[in-house]
Amino acid sequence: MRAARLSVLTAVTVVSALTAVTGCTEKSDAKSGDRVINVTATDSKCTTSAKQISAGHIELAIENKGSKVTEVYVLFPDDRVVTERENIGPGTKQRVTAEVKAGEYQIACKPGMKGDGIRQDLKVTGGKVAARDPRLDQAVAAYRSYAQEQADATLPLAKTFAAAVEAGDLEAAKKAYAPSRIGWERTEPVAESFGDIDPKVDVREDGLEEGQDPAKDWTGWHRLEKSLWQDKKITAADKTLAKQLITDLTDWQNRVGKAEITPTSMANGAKELLDEVATGKVTGEEERYSHTDLVDFKANVEGAQKSYELLKPVAKENDAALVTELDKQFAALDALLDKYRPNTSSYAFTSYDKVGKADRKELSDAVNALAEPLSKLAAAVAK
């Protein structure tokens, strides 16, 4: 879970006309053939170069001119995520490719990665959309099945964890905690695309929004993690939270099959999983009490690799050099992670508090080496 955000899954972009968040906005349609929307983010504004574009593949060309790290989203009217790019540092640029259908959307910049973001309307009109390669439709169908399988497999493991908490069995709950999160971590971008589920089950205390009270508003795995490892006790409130976790995960399980999934959202979701690793797992922030970060780390990488492998036949045809580099970097990162588990067929990893600074840097470098080419996968499948 990234620290406080709207949520995530796909990616989008658009074209020409200047828009200021706090003032009037020029009406402007994207020119025919122009598929890029320039998004300029500051600490108080979100300027977009187009208010309207036709359906199909589009690209957001994002520049952060503010002093805070920001995120940029494309959102459905109900706040489900169409596309997102996180951790855009001050003075940096990012590009994101995505696929959008006709409809009403909003582009949101989120300075400091907090709150609902500064928003601009975006209208996507109908138009002739190029036929999709049948192999990409097959990839989407296979990924949808994979996401559902992961959700279905998570529930029994989560129920084992919750049952141990409800029984007041501290050691059994600790043992069941990390396995209960694997399926979620593999497919987290799908869960985050719904917007409301992720903050209930996977938020960290520092990810709560301003005004939220940890005693009342903090729920999910990490709240229970703190009780088990830091407080070293299970309270009546924790038992109630364990029941709520199952309710929320069941909601996730029931909604997975309805998620908006496109080839570009799969590709961008893979990149998002690597971002999860870079901003939470490598730093040790995600599992700060249990130190089970490497379990999450491996699950994130597996989920990213699943999306990549499903998209690989088309990506290889469109950009063979990119595929060669991705194969190389995935293999290198997998081999590095295997150093931290004695049995490569299990998820028993070294406790992350035992991983030294130099080793953490090696892991970070390997993640960055994979993340850079992975950021180009969406563009490769959209060609």
CSV table of C-alpha atoms in Angstrom, one decimal, residues 88-224:
chain,number,residue,atom,x,y,z
A,88,ILE,CA,6.7,12.1,-9.3
A,89,GLY,CA,9.4,14.1,-7.6
A,90,PRO,CA,9.8,17.9,-7.8
A,91,GLY,CA,11.4,19.0,-11.1
A,92,THR,CA,10.8,15.6,-12.8
A,93,LYS,CA,8.8,14.3,-15.7
A,94,GLN,CA,6.8,11.1,-16.4
A,95,ARG,CA,4.9,9.7,-19.3
A,96,VAL,CA,2.0,7.2,-19.1
A,97,THR,CA,0.2,5.5,-21.9
A,98,ALA,CA,-3.4,4.2,-21.5
A,99,GLU,CA,-6.6,3.3,-23.2
A,100,VAL,CA,-9.9,5.2,-22.5
A,101,LYS,CA,-13.5,4.7,-23.7
A,102,ALA,CA,-16.0,7.4,-24.4
A,103,GLY,CA,-17.2,9.0,-21.2
A,104,GLU,CA,-16.6,11.7,-18.5
A,105,TYR,CA,-13.4,11.6,-16.5
A,106,GLN,CA,-11.3,13.7,-14.3
A,107,ILE,CA,-7.5,14.3,-14.2
A,108,ALA,CA,-6.3,14.8,-10.6
A,109,CYS,CA,-2.9,16.0,-9.4
A,110,LYS,CA,-2.2,15.1,-5.8
A,111,PRO,CA,0.6,17.3,-4.3
A,112,GLY,CA,2.1,15.6,-1.3
A,113,MET,CA,0.2,12.4,-2.2
A,114,LYS,CA,-2.6,13.4,0.2
A,115,GLY,CA,-6.2,14.3,-0.1
A,116,ASP,CA,-8.6,14.1,-3.1
A,117,GLY,CA,-6.3,16.0,-5.4
A,118,ILE,CA,-6.7,19.1,-7.6
A,119,ARG,CA,-9.0,18.1,-10.4
A,120,GLN,CA,-9.8,18.9,-14.0
A,121,ASP,CA,-12.6,17.5,-16.1
A,122,LEU,CA,-11.8,15.4,-19.2
A,123,LYS,CA,-14.4,14.4,-21.8
A,124,VAL,CA,-13.6,11.4,-24.0
A,125,THR,CA,-15.8,11.3,-27.1
A,126,GLY,CA,-16.6,8.4,-29.3
A,127,GLY,CA,-14.6,7.8,-32.4
A,128,LYS,CA,-13.1,5.1,-34.5
A,129,VAL,CA,-11.0,2.9,-32.2
A,130,ALA,CA,-8.4,0.7,-33.9
A,131,ALA,CA,-9.2,-3.0,-33.5
A,132,ARG,CA,-7.2,-4.6,-30.8
A,133,ASP,CA,-4.8,-7.5,-31.4
A,134,PRO,CA,-6.7,-10.7,-30.4
A,135,ARG,CA,-3.7,-11.7,-28.4
A,136,LEU,CA,-4.2,-8.7,-26.1
A,137,ASP,CA,-7.8,-9.7,-25.5
A,138,GLN,CA,-6.6,-13.1,-24.5
A,139,ALA,CA,-4.0,-11.5,-22.2
A,140,VAL,CA,-6.7,-9.4,-20.5
A,141,ALA,CA,-9.0,-12.5,-20.1
A,142,ALA,CA,-6.1,-14.5,-18.6
A,143,TYR,CA,-5.1,-11.7,-16.2
A,144,ARG,CA,-8.7,-11.3,-15.1
A,145,SER,CA,-8.8,-15.0,-14.2
A,146,TYR,CA,-5.4,-14.7,-12.4
A,147,ALA,CA,-6.7,-11.8,-10.3
A,148,GLN,CA,-9.8,-13.7,-9.4
A,149,GLU,CA,-7.8,-16.8,-8.5
A,150,GLN,CA,-5.5,-14.7,-6.2
A,151,ALA,CA,-8.5,-13.2,-4.5
A,152,ASP,CA,-10.2,-16.6,-4.1
A,153,ALA,CA,-7.0,-18.1,-2.6
A,154,THR,CA,-6.5,-15.1,-0.3
A,155,LEU,CA,-9.8,-15.5,1.6
A,156,PRO,CA,-9.1,-18.9,3.3
A,157,LEU,CA,-5.6,-17.7,4.3
A,158,ALA,CA,-7.0,-14.4,5.7
A,159,LYS,CA,-9.7,-16.4,7.6
A,160,THR,CA,-7.0,-18.5,9.2
A,161,PHE,CA,-5.2,-15.2,10.2
A,162,ALA,CA,-8.5,-13.7,11.5
A,163,ALA,CA,-9.4,-16.8,13.4
A,164,ALA,CA,-6.1,-16.8,15.2
A,165,VAL,CA,-6.6,-13.1,16.2
A,166,GLU,CA,-10.2,-13.8,17.4
A,167,ALA,CA,-8.9,-16.7,19.4
A,168,GLY,CA,-6.3,-14.5,21.1
A,169,ASP,CA,-3.5,-16.7,19.8
A,170,LEU,CA,-0.6,-14.3,19.3
A,171,GLU,CA,1.9,-16.7,17.8
A,172,ALA,CA,-0.6,-18.4,15.5
A,173,ALA,CA,-1.7,-14.9,14.2
A,174,LYS,CA,1.9,-13.9,13.6
A,175,LYS,CA,2.5,-17.1,11.6
A,176,ALA,CA,-0.6,-16.6,9.5
A,177,TYR,CA,-0.1,-12.9,8.8
A,178,ALA,CA,2.3,-12.8,5.9
A,179,PRO,CA,0.8,-15.7,3.9
A,180,SER,CA,-2.6,-14.0,4.1
A,181,ARG,CA,-1.3,-11.0,2.1
A,182,ILE,CA,0.4,-12.7,-0.8
A,183,GLY,CA,-2.5,-12.8,-3.2
A,184,TRP,CA,-3.4,-9.2,-2.4
A,185,GLU,CA,0.2,-8.1,-3.0
A,186,ARG,CA,0.4,-9.9,-6.4
A,187,THR,CA,-2.7,-8.1,-7.7
A,188,GLU,CA,-2.8,-4.9,-5.7
A,189,PRO,CA,-3.3,-2.5,-8.6
A,190,VAL,CA,-6.7,-4.3,-9.3
A,191,ALA,CA,-7.7,-3.8,-5.7
A,192,GLU,CA,-6.6,-0.2,-5.7
A,193,SER,CA,-8.6,0.6,-8.8
A,194,PHE,CA,-11.8,0.5,-6.8
A,195,GLY,CA,-10.6,3.3,-4.6
A,196,ASP,CA,-12.4,2.4,-1.4
A,197,ILE,CA,-11.1,-1.1,-0.5
A,198,ASP,CA,-7.4,-0.5,-0.3
A,199,PRO,CA,-7.7,2.2,2.5
A,200,LYS,CA,-9.7,-0.2,4.6
A,201,VAL,CA,-7.4,-3.2,4.4
A,202,ASP,CA,-3.9,-2.1,3.6
A,203,VAL,CA,-3.3,1.4,4.8
A,204,ARG,CA,-0.4,2.2,7.2
A,205,GLU,CA,-0.8,4.6,10.0
A,206,ASP,CA,1.1,7.3,8.2
A,207,GLY,CA,-1.1,6.8,5.2
A,208,LEU,CA,-4.3,8.1,7.0
A,209,GLU,CA,-5.7,11.3,5.7
A,210,GLU,CA,-5.5,14.5,7.7
A,211,GLY,CA,-8.2,14.5,10.4
A,212,GLN,CA,-8.5,10.7,10.6
A,213,ASP,CA,-8.1,9.2,14.0
A,214,PRO,CA,-5.9,6.1,14.2
A,215,ALA,CA,-7.9,4.8,17.1
A,216,LYS,CA,-11.1,4.9,15.1
A,217,ASP,CA,-10.3,5.1,11.4
A,218,TRP,CA,-7.3,2.8,11.1
A,219,THR,CA,-8.3,-0.7,10.0
A,220,GLY,CA,-6.9,-3.7,8.2
A,221,TRP,CA,-3.8,-5.8,8.2
A,222,HIS,CA,-1.3,-3.1,9.3
A,223,ARG,CA,-3.3,-2.1,12.3
A,224,LEU,CA,-3.3,-5.7,13.4
